[in-house]
PDB file of C-alpha atoms in Angstrom:
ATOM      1  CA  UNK P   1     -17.500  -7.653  20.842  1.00  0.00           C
ATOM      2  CA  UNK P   2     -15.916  -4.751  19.222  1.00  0.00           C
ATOM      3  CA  UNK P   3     -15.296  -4.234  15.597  1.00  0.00           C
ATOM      4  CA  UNK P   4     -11.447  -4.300  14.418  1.00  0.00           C
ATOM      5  CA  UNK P   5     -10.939  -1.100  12.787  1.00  0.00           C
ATOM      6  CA  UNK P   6      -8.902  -1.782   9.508  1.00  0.00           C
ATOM      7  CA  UNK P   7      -7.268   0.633   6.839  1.00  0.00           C
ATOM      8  CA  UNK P   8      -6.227  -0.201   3.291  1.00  0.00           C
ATOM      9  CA  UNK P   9      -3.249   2.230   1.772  1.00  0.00           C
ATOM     10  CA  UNK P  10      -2.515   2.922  -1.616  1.00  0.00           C
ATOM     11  CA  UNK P  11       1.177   4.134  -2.199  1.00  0.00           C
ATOM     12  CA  UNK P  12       3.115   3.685  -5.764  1.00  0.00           C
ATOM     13  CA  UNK P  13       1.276   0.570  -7.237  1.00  0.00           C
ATOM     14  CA  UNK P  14      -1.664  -0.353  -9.819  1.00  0.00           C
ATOM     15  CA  UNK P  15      -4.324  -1.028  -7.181  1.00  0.00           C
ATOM     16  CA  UNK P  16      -4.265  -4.883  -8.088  1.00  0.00           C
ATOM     17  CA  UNK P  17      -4.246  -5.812  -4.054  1.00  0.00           C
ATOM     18  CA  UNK P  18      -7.251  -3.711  -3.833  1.00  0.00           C
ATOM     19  CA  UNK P  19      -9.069  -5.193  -6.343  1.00  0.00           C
ATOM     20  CA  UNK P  20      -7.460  -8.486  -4.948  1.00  0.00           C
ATOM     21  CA  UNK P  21      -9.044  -7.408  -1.802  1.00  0.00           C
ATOM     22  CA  UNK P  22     -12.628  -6.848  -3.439  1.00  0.00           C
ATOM     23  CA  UNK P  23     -12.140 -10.478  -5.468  1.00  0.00           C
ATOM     24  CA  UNK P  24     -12.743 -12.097  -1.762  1.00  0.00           C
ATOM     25  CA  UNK P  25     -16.340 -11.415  -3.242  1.00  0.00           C
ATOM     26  CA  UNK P  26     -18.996 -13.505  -0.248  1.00  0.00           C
ATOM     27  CA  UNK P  27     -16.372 -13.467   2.151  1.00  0.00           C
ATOM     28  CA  UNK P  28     -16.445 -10.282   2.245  1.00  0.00           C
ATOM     29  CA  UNK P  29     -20.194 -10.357   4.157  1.00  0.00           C
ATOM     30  CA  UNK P  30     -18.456 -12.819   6.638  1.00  0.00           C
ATOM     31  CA  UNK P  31     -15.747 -10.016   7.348  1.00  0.00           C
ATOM     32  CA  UNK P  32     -18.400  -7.216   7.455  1.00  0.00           C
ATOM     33  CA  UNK P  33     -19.589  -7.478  11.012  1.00  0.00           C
ATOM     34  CA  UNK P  34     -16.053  -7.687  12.453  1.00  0.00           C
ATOM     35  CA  UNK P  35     -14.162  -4.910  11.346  1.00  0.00           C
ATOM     36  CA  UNK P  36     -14.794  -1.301  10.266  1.00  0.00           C
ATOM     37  CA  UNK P  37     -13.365  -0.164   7.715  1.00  0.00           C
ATOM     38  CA  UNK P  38     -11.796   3.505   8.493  1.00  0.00           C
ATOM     39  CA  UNK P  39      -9.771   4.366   6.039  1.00  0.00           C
ATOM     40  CA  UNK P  40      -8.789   3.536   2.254  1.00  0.00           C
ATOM     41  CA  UNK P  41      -9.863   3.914  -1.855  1.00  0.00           C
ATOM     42  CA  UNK P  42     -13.471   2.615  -0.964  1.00  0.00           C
ATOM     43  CA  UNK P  43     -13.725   4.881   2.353  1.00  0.00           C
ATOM     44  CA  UNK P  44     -14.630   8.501   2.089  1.00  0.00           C
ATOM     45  CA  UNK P  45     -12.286   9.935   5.310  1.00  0.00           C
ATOM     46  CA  UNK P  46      -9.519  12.183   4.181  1.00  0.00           C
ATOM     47  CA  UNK P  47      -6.982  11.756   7.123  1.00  0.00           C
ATOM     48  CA  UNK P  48      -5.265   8.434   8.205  1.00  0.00           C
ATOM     49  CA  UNK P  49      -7.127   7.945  11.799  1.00  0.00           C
ATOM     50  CA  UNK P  50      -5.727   7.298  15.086  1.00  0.00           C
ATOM     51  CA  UNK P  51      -6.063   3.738  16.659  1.00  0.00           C
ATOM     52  CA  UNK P  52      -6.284   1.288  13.801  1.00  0.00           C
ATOM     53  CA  UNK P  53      -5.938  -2.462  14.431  1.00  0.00           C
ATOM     54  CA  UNK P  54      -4.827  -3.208  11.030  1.00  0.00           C
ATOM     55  CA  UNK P  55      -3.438  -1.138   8.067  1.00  0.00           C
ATOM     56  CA  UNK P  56      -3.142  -3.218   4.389  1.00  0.00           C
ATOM     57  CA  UNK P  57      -0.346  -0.962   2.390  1.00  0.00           C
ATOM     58  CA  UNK P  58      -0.046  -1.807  -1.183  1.00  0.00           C
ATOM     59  CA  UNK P  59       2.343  -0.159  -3.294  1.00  0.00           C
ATOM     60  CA  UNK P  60       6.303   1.056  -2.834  1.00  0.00           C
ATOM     61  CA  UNK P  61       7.318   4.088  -1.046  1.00  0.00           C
ATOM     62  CA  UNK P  62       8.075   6.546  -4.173  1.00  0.00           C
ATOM     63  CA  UNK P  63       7.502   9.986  -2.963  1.00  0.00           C
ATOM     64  CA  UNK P  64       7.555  12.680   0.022  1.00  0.00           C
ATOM     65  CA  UNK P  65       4.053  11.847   0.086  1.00  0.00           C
ATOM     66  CA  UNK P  66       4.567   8.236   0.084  1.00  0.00           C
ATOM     67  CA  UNK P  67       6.802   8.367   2.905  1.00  0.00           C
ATOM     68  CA  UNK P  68       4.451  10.901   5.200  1.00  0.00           C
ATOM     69  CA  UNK P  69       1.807   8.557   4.874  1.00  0.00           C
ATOM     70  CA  UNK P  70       3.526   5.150   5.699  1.00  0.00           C
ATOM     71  CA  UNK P  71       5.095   6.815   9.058  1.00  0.00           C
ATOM     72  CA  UNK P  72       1.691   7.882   9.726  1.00  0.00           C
ATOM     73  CA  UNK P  73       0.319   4.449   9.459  1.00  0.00           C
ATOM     74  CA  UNK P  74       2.956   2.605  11.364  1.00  0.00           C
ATOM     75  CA  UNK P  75       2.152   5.537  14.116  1.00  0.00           C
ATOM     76  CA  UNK P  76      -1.500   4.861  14.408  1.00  0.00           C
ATOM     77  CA  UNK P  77      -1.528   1.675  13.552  1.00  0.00           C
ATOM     78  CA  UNK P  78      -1.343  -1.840  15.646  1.00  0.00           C
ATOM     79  CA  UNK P  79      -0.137  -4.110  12.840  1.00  0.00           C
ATOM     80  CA  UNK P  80       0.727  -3.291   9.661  1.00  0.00           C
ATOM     81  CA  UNK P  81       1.047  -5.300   6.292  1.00  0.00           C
ATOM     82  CA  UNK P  82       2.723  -5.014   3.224  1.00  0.00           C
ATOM     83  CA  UNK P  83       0.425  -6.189   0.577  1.00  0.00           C
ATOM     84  CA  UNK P  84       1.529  -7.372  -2.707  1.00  0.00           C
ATOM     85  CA  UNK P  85       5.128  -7.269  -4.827  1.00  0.00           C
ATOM     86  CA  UNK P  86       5.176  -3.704  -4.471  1.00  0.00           C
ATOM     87  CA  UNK P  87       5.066  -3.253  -0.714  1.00  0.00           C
ATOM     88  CA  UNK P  88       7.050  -6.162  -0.529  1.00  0.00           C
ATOM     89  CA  UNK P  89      10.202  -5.827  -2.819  1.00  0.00           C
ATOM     90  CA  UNK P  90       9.580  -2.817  -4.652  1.00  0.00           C
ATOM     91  CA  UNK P  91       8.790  -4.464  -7.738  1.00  0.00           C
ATOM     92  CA  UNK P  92       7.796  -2.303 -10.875  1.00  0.00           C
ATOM     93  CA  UNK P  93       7.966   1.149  -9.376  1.00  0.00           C
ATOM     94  CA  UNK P  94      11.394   0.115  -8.260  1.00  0.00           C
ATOM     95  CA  UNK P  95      12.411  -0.252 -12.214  1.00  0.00           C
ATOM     96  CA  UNK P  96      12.658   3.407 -12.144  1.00  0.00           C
ATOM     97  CA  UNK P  97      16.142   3.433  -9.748  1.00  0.00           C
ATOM     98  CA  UNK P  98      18.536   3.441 -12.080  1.00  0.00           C
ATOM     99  CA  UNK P  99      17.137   6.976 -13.658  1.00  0.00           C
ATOM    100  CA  UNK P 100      17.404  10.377 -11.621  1.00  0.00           C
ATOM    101  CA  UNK P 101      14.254  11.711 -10.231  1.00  0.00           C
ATOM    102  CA  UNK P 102      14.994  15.007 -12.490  1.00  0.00           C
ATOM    103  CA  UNK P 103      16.238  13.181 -15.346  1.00  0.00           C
ATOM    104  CA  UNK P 104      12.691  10.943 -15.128  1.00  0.00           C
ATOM    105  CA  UNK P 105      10.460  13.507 -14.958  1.00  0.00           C
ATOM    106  CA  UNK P 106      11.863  15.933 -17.832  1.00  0.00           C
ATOM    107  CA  UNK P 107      11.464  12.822 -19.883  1.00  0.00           C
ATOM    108  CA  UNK P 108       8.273  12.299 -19.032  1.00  0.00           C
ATOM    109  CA  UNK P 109       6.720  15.741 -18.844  1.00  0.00           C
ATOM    110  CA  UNK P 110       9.008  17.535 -21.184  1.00  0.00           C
ATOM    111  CA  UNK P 111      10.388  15.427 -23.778  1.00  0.00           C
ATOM    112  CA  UNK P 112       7.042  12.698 -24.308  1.00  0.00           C
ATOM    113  CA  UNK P 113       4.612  15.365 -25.036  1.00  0.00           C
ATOM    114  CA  UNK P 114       3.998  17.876 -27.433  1.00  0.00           C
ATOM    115  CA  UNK P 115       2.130  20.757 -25.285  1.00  0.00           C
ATOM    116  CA  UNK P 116       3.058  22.433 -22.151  1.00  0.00           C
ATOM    117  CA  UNK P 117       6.840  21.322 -22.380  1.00  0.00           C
ATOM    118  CA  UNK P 118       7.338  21.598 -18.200  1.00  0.00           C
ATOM    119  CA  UNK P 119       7.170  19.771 -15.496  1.00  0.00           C
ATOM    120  CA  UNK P 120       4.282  20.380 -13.019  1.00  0.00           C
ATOM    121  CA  UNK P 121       4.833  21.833  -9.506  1.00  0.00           C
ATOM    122  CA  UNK P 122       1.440  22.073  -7.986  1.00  0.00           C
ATOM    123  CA  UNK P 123      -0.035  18.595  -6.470  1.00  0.00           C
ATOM    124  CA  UNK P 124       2.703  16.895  -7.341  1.00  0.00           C
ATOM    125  CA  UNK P 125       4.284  15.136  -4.553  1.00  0.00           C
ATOM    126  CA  UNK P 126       8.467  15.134  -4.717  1.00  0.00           C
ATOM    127  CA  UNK P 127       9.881  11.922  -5.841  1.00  0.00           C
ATOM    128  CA  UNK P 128      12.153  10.081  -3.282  1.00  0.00           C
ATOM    129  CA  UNK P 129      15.985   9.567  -4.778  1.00  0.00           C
ATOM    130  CA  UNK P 130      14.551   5.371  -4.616  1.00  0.00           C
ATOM    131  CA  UNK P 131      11.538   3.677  -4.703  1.00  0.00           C
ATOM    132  CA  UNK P 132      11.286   1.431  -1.804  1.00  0.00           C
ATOM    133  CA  UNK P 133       9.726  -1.438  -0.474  1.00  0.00           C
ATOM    134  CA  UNK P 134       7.658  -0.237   2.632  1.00  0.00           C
ATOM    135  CA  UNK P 135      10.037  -2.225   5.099  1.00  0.00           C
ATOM    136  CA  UNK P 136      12.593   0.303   4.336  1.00  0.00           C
ATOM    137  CA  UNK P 137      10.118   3.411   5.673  1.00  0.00           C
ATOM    138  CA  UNK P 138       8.677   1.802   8.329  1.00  0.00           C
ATOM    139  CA  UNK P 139       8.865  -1.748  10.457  1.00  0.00           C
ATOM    140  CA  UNK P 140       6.151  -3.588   8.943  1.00  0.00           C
ATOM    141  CA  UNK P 141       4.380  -6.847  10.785  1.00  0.00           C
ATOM    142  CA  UNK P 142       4.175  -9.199   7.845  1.00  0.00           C
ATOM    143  CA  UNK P 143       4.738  -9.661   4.621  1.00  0.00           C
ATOM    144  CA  UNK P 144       2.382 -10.595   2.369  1.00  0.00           C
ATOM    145  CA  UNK P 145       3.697 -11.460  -1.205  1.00  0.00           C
ATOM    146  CA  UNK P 146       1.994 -11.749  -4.536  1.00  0.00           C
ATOM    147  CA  UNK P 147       1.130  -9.466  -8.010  1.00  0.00           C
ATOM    148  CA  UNK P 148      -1.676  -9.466  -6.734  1.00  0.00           C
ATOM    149  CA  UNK P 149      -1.860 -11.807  -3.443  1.00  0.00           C
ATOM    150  CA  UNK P 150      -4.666 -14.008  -4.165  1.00  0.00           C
ATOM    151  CA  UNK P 151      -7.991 -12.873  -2.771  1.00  0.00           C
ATOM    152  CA  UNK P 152      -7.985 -16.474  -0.282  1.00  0.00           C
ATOM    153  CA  UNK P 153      -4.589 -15.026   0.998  1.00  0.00           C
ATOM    154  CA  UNK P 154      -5.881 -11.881   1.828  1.00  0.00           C
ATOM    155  CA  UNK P 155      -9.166 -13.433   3.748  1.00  0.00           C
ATOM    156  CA  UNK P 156      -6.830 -16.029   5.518  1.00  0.00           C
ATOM    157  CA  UNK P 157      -4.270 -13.118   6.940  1.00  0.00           C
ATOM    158  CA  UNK P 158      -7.857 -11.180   7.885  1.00  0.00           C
ATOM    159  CA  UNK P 159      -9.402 -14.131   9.279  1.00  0.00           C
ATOM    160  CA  UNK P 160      -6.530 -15.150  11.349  1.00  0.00           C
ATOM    161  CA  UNK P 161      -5.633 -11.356  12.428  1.00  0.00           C
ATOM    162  CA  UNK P 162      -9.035 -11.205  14.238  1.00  0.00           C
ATOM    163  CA  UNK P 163      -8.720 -14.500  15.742  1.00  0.00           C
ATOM    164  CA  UNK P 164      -6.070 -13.031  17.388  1.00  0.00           C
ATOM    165  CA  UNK P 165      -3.128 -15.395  15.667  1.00  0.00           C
ATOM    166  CA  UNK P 166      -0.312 -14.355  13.341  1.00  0.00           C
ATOM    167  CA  UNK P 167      -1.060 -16.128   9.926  1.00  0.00           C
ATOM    168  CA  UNK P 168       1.484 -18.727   8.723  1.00  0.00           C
ATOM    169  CA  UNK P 169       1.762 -17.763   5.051  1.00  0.00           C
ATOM    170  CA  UNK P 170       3.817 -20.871   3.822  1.00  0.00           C
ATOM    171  CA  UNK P 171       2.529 -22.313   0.644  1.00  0.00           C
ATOM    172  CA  UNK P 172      -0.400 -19.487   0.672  1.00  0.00           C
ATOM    173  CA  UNK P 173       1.374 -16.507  -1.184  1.00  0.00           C
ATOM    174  CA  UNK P 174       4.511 -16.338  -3.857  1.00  0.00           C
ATOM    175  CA  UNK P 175       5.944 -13.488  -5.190  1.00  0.00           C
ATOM    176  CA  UNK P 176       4.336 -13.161  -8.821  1.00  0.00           C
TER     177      UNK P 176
END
């Protein structure tokens, strides 16, 4: 039997699925021999691999960055979930809609602090116009609610995934 090769994604968000992901603590060791884990925060490869089974995206869709990387992943991947508020609705990174890109960063970078009174232009990735949830980038596979999603939520979609069903998530997530 072949190993499922999964990828975890980290877009605009606080990493609380990922450490939501790491709270499955033991099961964890039952997951171990069926997937390999081929890209993510915990994996050392730099560029999003071809042929992934599953791909776990946590956060919104807030940049040019953001964006490249979510296409990418819907590309190479077989089924993709949006994991946690963030992915889902757009939640906190969202809250920053109503302010201009421009406007937002001169506050942050030029008005709140005291040295270097500019915003920076190398490594920074260009803000989108709107944070998004991820189902606005890309066609995602299922939804997968929660601030964090609770660690048995994550196993169960995992578990079910590489039984081959689509999980039934009803009274097993809430947004929150």
């Amino acid at each position: 039997m072949s190993k499922a090769r999964v990828a975890t994604v980290w877009l605009d968000g606080c990493s609380g699925c990922h450490m939501s992901l790491l709270d499955l603590d033991e099961a964890l060791i039952d997951l171990a021999p069926k997937i390999e884990l081929v890209f993510g925060p915990l994996v050392d490869a730099q560029e999003f691999p071809e042929g992934v089974d599953v791909t776990l995206v946590e956060g919104a869709v807030s940049s040019q960055d953001d964006l490249q990387l979510a296409q990418k992943v819907r590309a190479r991947s077989k089924f993709v979930i949006a994991l946690g508020d963030c992915a889902v609705t757009g939640n906190v990174p969202s809250m920053r809609n109503q302010i201009p890109p421009k406007q937002l960063l001169e506050r942050i970078y030029v008005d709140g602090v005291n040295v270097n009174h500019r915003v920076p232009a190398d490594g920074v990735p260009a803000l989108l116009k709107q944070a998004a949830p991820l189902h606005e980038a890309i066609r995602v596979d299922l939804h997968v609610p929660g601030c964090p999603p609770p660690a048995a939520a994550i196993g169960y979609v995992l578990t079910e995934l590489l039984a081959g069903r689509k999980p039934e998530l009803t009274g097993k997530v809430k947004f929150g």
